[in-house]
């Protein structure tokens, strides 16, 4: 039974005083005590009945409730027969510790409450034991027949238990999607990834406005998984269960664990089906890298289209007929080999049946058909944003997106474009950065195409002496240079922006020119400084 059952019609007439948000806790038994420290007798899951005889001063309430919370008690019921109404300090202590507090009126005997809980708990246990074998059998048969949705539908109908299987980016693989908002899914996967990164033992608990949830990882079987598919926690599915599993009975917890195993088995089965498509993707990338004849590339695309049509049915739109493709180039920093490939496979979700995701060690290249509108960089950035919670202090994912390429002959150029866009993304600050083709129409395209060592040398020759002077004299020359260029060389606008006199500004610009040997009245030198600051 749950704590809220004590407030239902037919239950003893109790009043709720605190922690309404915790009423879904499971009650496994009752303990009656007036000891000041009953912690040694608590085993977890009890509703504690007390006459409050332990309280002599207000500070006793905090100590008593803290002991109950540490011992795993799920609720406190305080009798008003001996000492009168429940004091406010006890109510406040229960609020601080999120401990449901129920007042037992003076005309309700503790025995009545104990008897009611005993009947409810016994009935729950009997029902669990009688139905457990059947439920497990039904779960197994559902997994073999209708897939994960059939399993979760069964749990929802049989146990009134809502469950979802989510990707690390919050997409719904199975479960009632209309009963979990996009914002809730985002918060759940972020909580799961953060807990996994901190190596906390599952199940993880997440509390949202919609209620409490338990989160269990559902990775593919490590002993069968190919190395390129291994993405670690960033690619694991998440089993989200409504309620707090840790407060369930042992049998119910076993049911949740078995469900997680079924989800992991389904994940492994799905990954097995991806092997052929991965090999096809790697072959296509090899063709593009050696600039193969478009006819060879076209044959690989046709094979991809045929494979997708076989899974989607005869009414599916043909990739070969559409002829437009996007290329995505991604790289991971501080991540295991194969992680980025696995992450993109999961993030693209249903689109994977049509996308080709090739592994490049710590990175990946995706060739994606444009069946409707192209995928904008902002949408990809939003899609991958939840993964930030699972990236360590050094972890990053950078991704570049090409413009749509027409036919097989345009894929080589689209690949180069995606790589340049990824370099722009890598130059930014952030854990997950994405750049699109619209950002390749300015000087940033030239900067992205220049080798790193050339970029560093160019920046160093122009700015190192200025930076060193700033460090030694705190002269603020670099900030002055940035403001001067942003003001298009206007002395009055720049001085006003920096809150300095024009003569001070002229002195600083003159010092920069002396240090660098450049003339900031010349357009060429201004452009060089602008590019150097962009590289910095």
Coordinates of C-alpha atoms in Angstrom, one line a residue:
X1 CA 0.0 0.0 0.0
X2 CA 1.0 3.7 -0.4
X3 CA 0.9 6.4 2.2
X4 CA -2.0 8.1 0.3
X5 CA -4.1 5.0 0.9
X6 CA -4.4 6.2 4.6
X7 CA -6.3 9.2 3.4
X8 CA -8.7 7.3 1.0
X9 CA -12.4 6.7 1.8
X10 CA -12.7 3.8 4.2
X11 CA -9.4 4.4 5.9
X12 CA -9.0 5.7 9.5
X13 CA -9.8 9.4 9.7
X14 CA -6.3 10.9 9.6
X15 CA -5.3 14.4 8.6
X16 CA -2.3 15.2 6.4
X17 CA 0.0 18.0 7.8
X18 CA 3.2 17.8 5.7
X19 CA 4.9 16.5 2.6
X20 CA 2.0 15.9 0.3
X21 CA 4.4 15.3 -2.6
X22 CA 5.7 12.1 -0.9
X23 CA 2.4 10.2 -0.6
X24 CA 3.3 7.7 -3.3
X25 CA 5.8 6.0 -0.9
X26 CA 5.2 2.3 -0.3
X27 CA 4.3 1.2 3.3
X28 CA 5.7 -2.2 4.2
X29 CA 4.8 -2.2 7.9
X30 CA 4.0 -0.3 11.1
X31 CA 6.2 0.6 14.2
X32 CA 4.7 2.2 17.3
X33 CA 7.3 4.1 19.5
X34 CA 7.8 6.9 21.9
X35 CA 11.6 6.4 22.1
X36 CA 13.7 9.5 21.5
X37 CA 15.9 7.4 19.2
X38 CA 14.1 4.6 17.5
X39 CA 16.6 4.3 14.6
X40 CA 18.0 0.9 15.7
X41 CA 14.6 -0.7 15.3
X42 CA 13.9 0.7 11.8
X43 CA 14.4 -1.5 8.7
X44 CA 12.9 0.7 6.0
X45 CA 9.4 1.1 4.7
X46 CA 7.7 1.6 8.1
X47 CA 5.0 4.0 9.0
X48 CA 5.9 5.2 12.5
X49 CA 3.1 5.7 15.0
X50 CA 3.9 7.9 18.0
X51 CA 2.2 9.6 20.9
X52 CA 4.9 12.3 21.0
X53 CA 5.9 11.6 24.6
X54 CA 9.5 11.9 23.5
X55 CA 9.1 15.6 22.9
X56 CA 10.0 17.9 25.8
X57 CA 11.4 20.9 23.8
X58 CA 10.8 22.0 20.2
X59 CA 14.4 20.9 19.2
X60 CA 13.4 17.3 19.9
X61 CA 11.2 17.3 16.8
X62 CA 14.1 17.9 14.4
X63 CA 16.2 15.2 16.0
X64 CA 13.4 12.6 16.0
X65 CA 12.4 13.2 12.3
X66 CA 16.0 13.2 11.2
X67 CA 16.4 9.8 12.8
X68 CA 13.3 8.4 11.1
X69 CA 14.4 9.7 7.7
X70 CA 17.9 8.1 8.1
X71 CA 16.3 4.8 9.1
X72 CA 14.1 4.6 6.0
X73 CA 10.7 5.3 7.6
X74 CA 8.2 6.4 4.9
X75 CA 5.8 8.4 7.1
X76 CA 5.0 9.6 10.6
X77 CA 1.6 9.4 12.3
X78 CA 1.3 11.5 15.5
X79 CA -1.4 10.7 18.0
X80 CA -3.2 13.7 19.6
X81 CA -4.7 11.8 22.5
X82 CA -1.9 12.3 25.0
X83 CA -0.3 15.7 24.3
X84 CA -2.9 17.4 22.2
X85 CA -2.6 18.9 18.7
X86 CA 0.6 18.2 16.7
X87 CA 3.0 21.1 17.4
X88 CA 4.2 23.3 14.6
X89 CA 7.9 22.5 15.1
X90 CA 7.1 18.8 14.3
X91 CA 5.3 19.9 11.1
X92 CA 8.3 22.0 10.1
X93 CA 10.8 19.2 10.7
X94 CA 8.7 16.9 8.6
X95 CA 8.6 19.4 5.8
X96 CA 12.4 19.9 5.9
X97 CA 12.9 16.1 5.7
X98 CA 10.1 15.5 3.2
X99 CA 8.5 13.1 5.7
X100 CA 4.7 12.7 5.3
X101 CA 3.1 13.7 8.6
X102 CA -0.4 12.5 9.6
X103 CA -2.3 13.5 12.6
X104 CA -4.2 10.8 14.4
X105 CA -7.3 12.3 16.2
X106 CA -7.8 11.5 19.8
X107 CA -10.8 9.3 19.0
X108 CA -8.8 7.0 16.6
X109 CA -6.9 4.2 18.3
X110 CA -3.4 3.3 17.2
X111 CA -4.6 -0.3 16.9
X112 CA -7.2 0.7 14.3
X113 CA -4.5 2.3 12.2
X114 CA -2.2 -0.7 12.6
X115 CA -5.0 -3.2 11.7
X116 CA -5.9 -1.2 8.6
X117 CA -2.3 -1.1 7.4
X118 CA -1.8 -4.8 8.1
X119 CA -4.8 -5.8 6.0
X120 CA -3.7 -3.6 3.1
X121 CA -0.1 -4.8 3.2
X122 CA -1.1 -8.5 3.5
X123 CA -3.5 -8.2 0.5
X124 CA -0.8 -6.5 -1.6
X125 CA 1.8 -9.2 -0.8
X126 CA -0.7 -12.0 -1.5
X127 CA -1.6 -10.4 -4.8
X128 CA 2.1 -9.9 -5.7
X129 CA 3.0 -13.5 -5.0
X130 CA -0.1 -14.9 -6.8
X131 CA 0.4 -12.8 -9.9
X132 CA 4.2 -12.6 -10.1
X133 CA 4.8 -15.8 -12.2
X134 CA 2.0 -14.9 -14.6
X135 CA 3.2 -11.4 -15.0
X136 CA 6.7 -12.6 -15.8
X137 CA 5.3 -15.1 -18.3
X138 CA 3.3 -12.4 -20.0
X139 CA 6.2 -10.0 -20.1
X140 CA 8.4 -12.6 -21.9
X141 CA 5.7 -13.5 -24.4
X142 CA 5.0 -9.8 -25.1
X143 CA 8.7 -9.2 -25.6
X144 CA 8.8 -12.0 -28.2
X145 CA 5.6 -10.8 -29.9
X146 CA 4.8 -7.1 -30.0
X147 CA 8.1 -5.7 -28.8
X148 CA 8.7 -3.2 -26.1
X149 CA 5.4 -1.3 -26.6
X150 CA 3.5 -4.5 -25.9
X151 CA 5.4 -5.0 -22.7
X152 CA 4.8 -1.5 -21.5
X153 CA 1.2 -1.6 -22.4
X154 CA 0.9 -4.8 -20.4
X155 CA 2.4 -3.2 -17.3
X156 CA 0.2 -0.1 -17.7
X157 CA -3.0 -2.2 -17.9
X158 CA -2.0 -4.9 -15.4
X159 CA -0.3 -2.8 -12.7
X160 CA -1.3 0.7 -13.6
X161 CA 2.4 1.4 -13.9
X162 CA 3.7 3.9 -16.5
X163 CA 7.1 3.1 -18.0
X164 CA 9.0 4.6 -20.9
X165 CA 12.1 3.6 -22.8
X166 CA 14.1 6.7 -23.8
X167 CA 17.2 7.5 -25.8
X168 CA 19.9 9.6 -24.1
X169 CA 18.5 12.6 -26.1
X170 CA 15.0 12.1 -24.7
X171 CA 13.3 10.4 -27.8
X172 CA 10.7 7.9 -26.9
X173 CA 11.5 4.4 -28.1
X174 CA 8.5 2.8 -26.3
X175 CA 5.8 3.8 -23.9
X176 CA 2.9 6.3 -23.8
X177 CA 4.7 9.3 -25.3
X178 CA 1.6 11.5 -24.9
X179 CA 1.9 11.1 -21.1
X180 CA 5.4 12.5 -20.8
X181 CA 6.2 16.0 -22.0
X182 CA 9.3 16.9 -24.0
X183 CA 10.5 19.0 -21.0
X184 CA 10.0 16.1 -18.6
X185 CA 11.9 13.7 -21.0
X186 CA 14.7 16.2 -21.2
X187 CA 15.0 16.4 -17.4
X188 CA 14.9 12.7 -17.0
X189 CA 17.7 11.9 -19.4
X190 CA 19.8 14.7 -18.0
X191 CA 19.3 13.3 -14.5
X192 CA 20.2 9.8 -15.7
X193 CA 23.3 10.9 -17.5
X194 CA 24.6 13.0 -14.6
X195 CA 24.0 10.1 -12.2
X196 CA 25.7 7.6 -14.5
X197 CA 28.7 9.9 -15.0
X198 CA 29.1 10.2 -11.2
X199 CA 29.0 6.4 -11.1
X200 CA 26.0 6.4 -8.7
X201 CA 24.4 3.0 -8.4
X202 CA 21.0 2.7 -10.2
X203 CA 18.1 3.0 -10.0
X204 CA 18.5 6.8 -10.0
X205 CA 15.7 8.9 -8.6
X206 CA 14.3 12.0 -10.4
X207 CA 11.7 14.3 -9.0
X208 CA 9.7 16.4 -11.5
X209 CA 6.6 18.5 -11.3
X210 CA 4.8 15.4 -12.8
X211 CA 6.0 13.3 -9.8
X212 CA 8.8 10.9 -8.9
X213 CA 10.6 8.6 -11.4
X214 CA 13.1 5.8 -11.2
X215 CA 15.7 5.6 -13.9
X216 CA 17.5 2.4 -14.9
X217 CA 20.1 2.0 -17.6
X218 CA 19.4 -0.5 -20.4
X219 CA 22.7 -0.9 -22.3
X220 CA 23.4 -3.4 -25.1
X221 CA 25.0 -6.6 -24.0
X222 CA 28.7 -5.9 -23.8
X223 CA 29.8 -9.4 -24.6
X224 CA 28.1 -9.3 -28.0
X225 CA 28.4 -5.7 -28.9
X226 CA 30.9 -4.7 -31.6
X227 CA 33.6 -2.2 -30.6
X228 CA 32.3 0.5 -33.1
X229 CA 28.8 0.4 -31.5
X230 CA 30.0 1.0 -28.0
X231 CA 29.0 4.4 -26.9
X232 CA 29.0 4.0 -23.1
X233 CA 26.5 5.9 -21.1
X234 CA 25.9 8.5 -23.9
X235 CA 24.3 5.8 -26.1
X236 CA 22.5 3.7 -23.4
X237 CA 18.8 3.5 -23.4
X238 CA 17.0 4.6 -20.2
X239 CA 14.1 2.8 -18.6
X240 CA 12.0 5.5 -16.8
X241 CA 9.5 4.1 -14.3
X242 CA 6.8 6.3 -12.6
X243 CA 7.4 6.1 -8.9
X244 CA 10.3 5.4 -6.6
X245 CA 11.4 1.8 -7.2
X246 CA 13.5 1.8 -4.0
X247 CA 10.4 2.0 -1.9
X248 CA 8.7 -0.9 -3.6
X249 CA 8.5 -4.4 -2.2
X250 CA 11.3 -6.8 -3.1
X251 CA 9.1 -8.7 -5.6
X252 CA 8.1 -5.5 -7.4
X253 CA 11.7 -4.4 -7.5
X254 CA 12.5 -7.7 -9.2
X255 CA 9.8 -7.0 -11.7
X256 CA 11.5 -3.6 -12.6
X257 CA 14.9 -5.3 -12.9
X258 CA 13.5 -7.9 -15.2
X259 CA 11.9 -5.2 -17.3
X260 CA 15.3 -3.5 -17.6
X261 CA 16.8 -6.8 -18.8
X262 CA 14.1 -7.2 -21.4
X263 CA 14.8 -3.6 -22.6
X264 CA 18.5 -4.4 -22.8
X265 CA 17.8 -7.5 -24.8
X266 CA 15.7 -5.5 -27.2
X267 CA 18.5 -3.0 -27.5
X268 CA 21.0 -5.8 -28.3
X269 CA 18.6 -7.3 -30.9
X270 CA 18.2 -3.9 -32.6
X271 CA 22.0 -3.4 -32.6
X272 CA 22.5 -6.8 -34.3
X273 CA 20.2 -5.6 -37.1
X274 CA 22.4 -2.5 -37.6
X275 CA 25.6 -4.4 -38.4
X276 CA 25.0 -4.7 -42.2
X277 CA 24.0 -1.0 -42.4
X278 CA 27.2 0.0 -40.5
X279 CA 29.4 -1.9 -43.0
X280 CA 27.6 -0.2 -45.9
X281 CA 28.1 3.2 -44.3
X282 CA 31.9 2.5 -43.8
X283 CA 32.2 1.4 -47.4
X284 CA 30.4 4.6 -48.6
X285 CA 32.8 6.8 -46.5
X286 CA 35.8 5.0 -48.0
X287 CA 34.4 5.7 -51.5
X288 CA 34.0 9.4 -50.7
X289 CA 37.5 9.6 -49.2
X290 CA 39.2 8.3 -52.3
X291 CA 36.9 10.4 -54.5
X292 CA 35.5 7.4 -56.3
X293 CA 33.4 7.5 -59.4
X294 CA 29.9 8.8 -58.7
X295 CA 28.5 5.6 -60.2
X296 CA 30.1 3.6 -57.4
X297 CA 28.8 6.0 -54.8
X298 CA 25.4 5.8 -56.5
X299 CA 25.3 2.0 -56.2
X300 CA 26.0 2.3 -52.4
X301 CA 23.2 4.8 -52.1
X302 CA 20.9 2.5 -54.0
X303 CA 21.7 -0.4 -51.7
X304 CA 20.9 1.8 -48.7
X305 CA 17.6 2.8 -50.3
X306 CA 16.7 -0.8 -51.0
X307 CA 17.5 -1.8 -47.4
X308 CA 15.3 1.0 -46.0
X309 CA 12.4 0.1 -48.3
X310 CA 12.6 -3.5 -47.1
X311 CA 12.1 -2.4 -43.6
X312 CA 9.5 0.4 -44.3
X313 CA 7.4 -1.3 -46.9
X314 CA 6.5 -0.6 -50.5
X315 CA 4.9 2.7 -49.8
X316 CA 8.1 4.3 -48.5
X317 CA 9.6 7.2 -50.3
X318 CA 12.7 6.2 -52.2
X319 CA 16.0 7.9 -51.4
X320 CA 17.3 7.2 -54.9
X321 CA 14.3 9.1 -56.4
X322 CA 14.7 12.0 -54.1
X323 CA 18.4 12.5 -54.8
X324 CA 19.2 15.1 -52.1
X325 CA 21.5 14.3 -49.3
X326 CA 23.0 15.9 -46.2
X327 CA 26.4 15.1 -44.8
X328 CA 27.1 15.5 -41.1
X329 CA 30.7 15.4 -39.8
X330 CA 31.1 14.9 -36.0
X331 CA 34.1 14.6 -33.6
X332 CA 34.3 13.6 -29.9
X333 CA 36.8 14.9 -27.4
X334 CA 37.5 13.0 -24.2
X335 CA 35.1 10.1 -25.4
X336 CA 35.8 6.5 -26.1
X337 CA 36.3 5.3 -29.7
X338 CA 32.9 4.6 -31.3
X339 CA 31.0 6.8 -28.8
X340 CA 30.1 9.5 -31.3
X341 CA 28.9 7.0 -33.9
X342 CA 26.6 5.3 -31.3
X343 CA 25.4 8.7 -30.0
X344 CA 24.3 9.8 -33.5
X345 CA 22.6 6.5 -34.3
X346 CA 20.5 6.9 -31.1
X347 CA 19.9 10.7 -31.6
X348 CA 18.7 10.3 -35.2
X349 CA 16.1 7.7 -33.9
X350 CA 13.7 6.6 -36.6
X351 CA 15.7 8.4 -39.2
X352 CA 18.5 5.8 -38.8
X353 CA 16.7 3.3 -41.1
X354 CA 17.5 5.8 -43.8
X355 CA 20.8 7.4 -42.6
X356 CA 24.2 5.9 -43.0
X357 CA 26.4 6.5 -40.0
X358 CA 30.1 5.6 -40.5
X359 CA 32.6 5.5 -37.7
X360 CA 35.9 7.4 -37.9
X361 CA 37.6 6.4 -34.6
X362 CA 36.6 9.2 -32.2
X363 CA 34.3 10.7 -34.8
X364 CA 31.5 9.9 -37.3
X365 CA 30.2 10.8 -40.7
X366 CA 26.5 10.7 -41.4
X367 CA 24.9 10.6 -44.9
X368 CA 21.3 11.5 -44.5
X369 CA 18.6 11.7 -47.2
X370 CA 16.6 14.9 -47.4
X371 CA 13.1 13.5 -47.8
X372 CA 11.4 16.7 -46.5
X373 CA 13.1 19.8 -45.2
X374 CA 16.8 19.8 -44.5
X375 CA 17.9 19.4 -40.9
X376 CA 18.9 22.8 -39.5
X377 CA 21.9 23.1 -37.3
X378 CA 19.8 24.6 -34.5
X379 CA 17.6 21.6 -34.5
X380 CA 20.6 19.3 -34.1
X381 CA 22.0 21.4 -31.4
X382 CA 18.8 21.2 -29.5
X383 CA 18.5 17.5 -30.1
X384 CA 22.0 16.8 -28.7
X385 CA 21.8 19.3 -25.8
X386 CA 20.8 16.7 -23.1
X387 CA 24.0 14.8 -23.7
X388 CA 25.9 17.7 -22.0
X389 CA 24.9 16.1 -18.6
X390 CA 26.8 12.9 -19.5
X391 CA 30.0 14.6 -20.7
X392 CA 32.9 14.8 -18.3
X393 CA 35.1 17.9 -17.7
X394 CA 37.0 17.2 -20.9
X395 CA 34.2 15.8 -23.0
X396 CA 32.9 17.6 -26.1
X397 CA 30.9 16.8 -29.2
X398 CA 31.3 19.1 -32.3
X399 CA 29.3 18.7 -35.4
X400 CA 29.2 20.3 -38.8
X401 CA 26.3 20.1 -41.3
X402 CA 26.5 20.5 -45.1
X403 CA 24.0 22.1 -47.4
X404 CA 21.9 19.6 -49.4
X405 CA 23.9 17.8 -52.1
X406 CA 22.1 16.8 -55.3
X407 CA 22.8 13.2 -56.2
X408 CA 25.8 11.0 -55.7
X409 CA 28.2 13.4 -57.5
X410 CA 27.7 16.1 -54.9
X411 CA 28.5 14.0 -51.8
X412 CA 32.3 14.5 -51.9
X413 CA 31.9 18.3 -51.8
X414 CA 29.2 18.0 -49.1
X415 CA 31.6 16.0 -47.0
X416 CA 34.3 18.7 -47.2
X417 CA 31.7 21.4 -46.4
X418 CA 30.6 19.4 -43.3
X419 CA 34.2 19.1 -42.2
X420 CA 34.8 22.8 -42.5
X421 CA 31.6 23.5 -40.6
X422 CA 32.7 21.2 -37.9
X423 CA 36.0 23.1 -37.5
X424 CA 33.9 26.3 -37.0
X425 CA 31.9 24.4 -34.3
X426 CA 35.1 23.2 -32.7
X427 CA 36.4 26.8 -32.4
X428 CA 33.4 27.7 -30.1
X429 CA 33.0 27.4 -26.4
X430 CA 30.6 24.7 -25.2
X431 CA 30.2 21.0 -24.6
X432 CA 27.9 20.4 -27.6
X433 CA 28.5 22.7 -30.6
X434 CA 27.0 22.6 -34.1
X435 CA 27.6 24.7 -37.2
X436 CA 25.7 24.7 -40.4
X437 CA 26.3 25.6 -44.0
X438 CA 24.9 29.1 -43.6
X439 CA 28.0 29.9 -41.5
X440 CA 30.4 29.1 -44.4
X441 CA 29.6 32.2 -46.5
X442 CA 32.1 34.6 -44.7
X443 CA 35.7 34.7 -43.5
X444 CA 35.0 31.8 -41.1
X445 CA 35.1 29.4 -44.0
X446 CA 38.6 30.5 -44.9
X447 CA 39.7 30.3 -41.2
X448 CA 38.2 26.8 -40.9
X449 CA 40.1 25.6 -43.9
X450 CA 43.5 26.9 -42.7
X451 CA 45.7 24.2 -40.9
X452 CA 45.9 24.7 -37.1
X453 CA 49.6 25.4 -37.1
X454 CA 49.3 28.2 -39.7
X455 CA 46.4 29.7 -37.7
X456 CA 48.5 29.7 -34.5
X457 CA 51.5 31.2 -36.2
X458 CA 49.4 34.0 -37.8
X459 CA 47.7 34.9 -34.5
X460 CA 51.0 34.8 -32.6
X461 CA 52.9 37.1 -34.9
X462 CA 50.2 39.8 -34.6
X463 CA 49.0 39.6 -31.0
X464 CA 51.8 38.0 -28.8
X465 CA 53.7 41.3 -28.2
X466 CA 50.4 43.1 -27.5
X467 CA 49.3 40.4 -25.0
X468 CA 52.7 40.4 -23.3
X469 CA 52.6 44.2 -22.9
X470 CA 49.1 44.0 -21.4
X471 CA 50.2 41.4 -18.9
X472 CA 53.2 43.5 -17.8
X473 CA 51.5 46.9 -17.8
X474 CA 47.8 46.2 -17.5
X475 CA 47.3 48.5 -20.4
X476 CA 44.1 46.9 -21.8
X477 CA 45.4 47.1 -25.4
X478 CA 43.7 44.0 -26.7
X479 CA 40.3 45.1 -25.5
X480 CA 41.0 48.5 -27.0
X481 CA 41.9 46.9 -30.3
X482 CA 38.7 44.9 -30.3
X483 CA 36.6 48.0 -29.6
X484 CA 38.4 50.0 -32.2
X485 CA 37.7 47.5 -34.9
X486 CA 34.0 47.0 -33.8
X487 CA 33.6 50.8 -34.1
X488 CA 34.9 50.7 -37.7
X489 CA 37.9 52.9 -36.8
X490 CA 35.7 55.7 -35.4
X491 CA 37.7 57.5 -32.6
X492 CA 34.7 59.2 -31.0
X493 CA 32.5 56.0 -30.9
X494 CA 35.3 53.8 -29.7
X495 CA 36.3 56.3 -26.9
X496 CA 32.7 56.5 -25.8
X497 CA 32.4 52.8 -25.7
X498 CA 35.5 52.4 -23.6
X499 CA 34.7 55.4 -21.4
X500 CA 38.1 57.0 -22.1
X501 CA 39.2 60.3 -23.6
X502 CA 40.0 60.4 -27.3
X503 CA 43.6 61.3 -26.5
X504 CA 43.9 58.2 -24.3
X505 CA 42.5 56.1 -27.1
X506 CA 45.0 57.6 -29.6
X507 CA 47.8 56.8 -27.3
X508 CA 46.8 53.2 -26.9
X509 CA 46.3 52.6 -30.7
X510 CA 49.7 54.2 -31.2
X511 CA 51.3 51.9 -28.7
X512 CA 49.7 48.9 -30.6
X513 CA 51.2 50.1 -33.9
X514 CA 54.6 50.5 -32.3
X515 CA 54.5 47.0 -30.8
X516 CA 53.4 45.3 -34.1
X517 CA 54.8 47.5 -36.8
X518 CA 51.3 47.8 -38.3
X519 CA 49.2 50.8 -39.3
X520 CA 45.6 50.7 -38.1
X521 CA 44.7 53.4 -40.6
X522 CA 45.2 50.9 -43.4
X523 CA 42.4 48.5 -44.3
X524 CA 44.7 45.6 -44.8
X525 CA 46.2 45.8 -41.4
X526 CA 42.7 46.2 -39.8
X527 CA 41.6 43.0 -41.6
X528 CA 44.7 41.1 -40.3
X529 CA 44.0 42.2 -36.7
X530 CA 40.3 41.3 -37.0
X531 CA 41.2 37.8 -38.2
X532 CA 43.8 37.3 -35.5
X533 CA 41.3 38.3 -32.9
X534 CA 38.7 35.9 -34.4
X535 CA 41.3 33.1 -34.2
X536 CA 42.0 34.0 -30.5

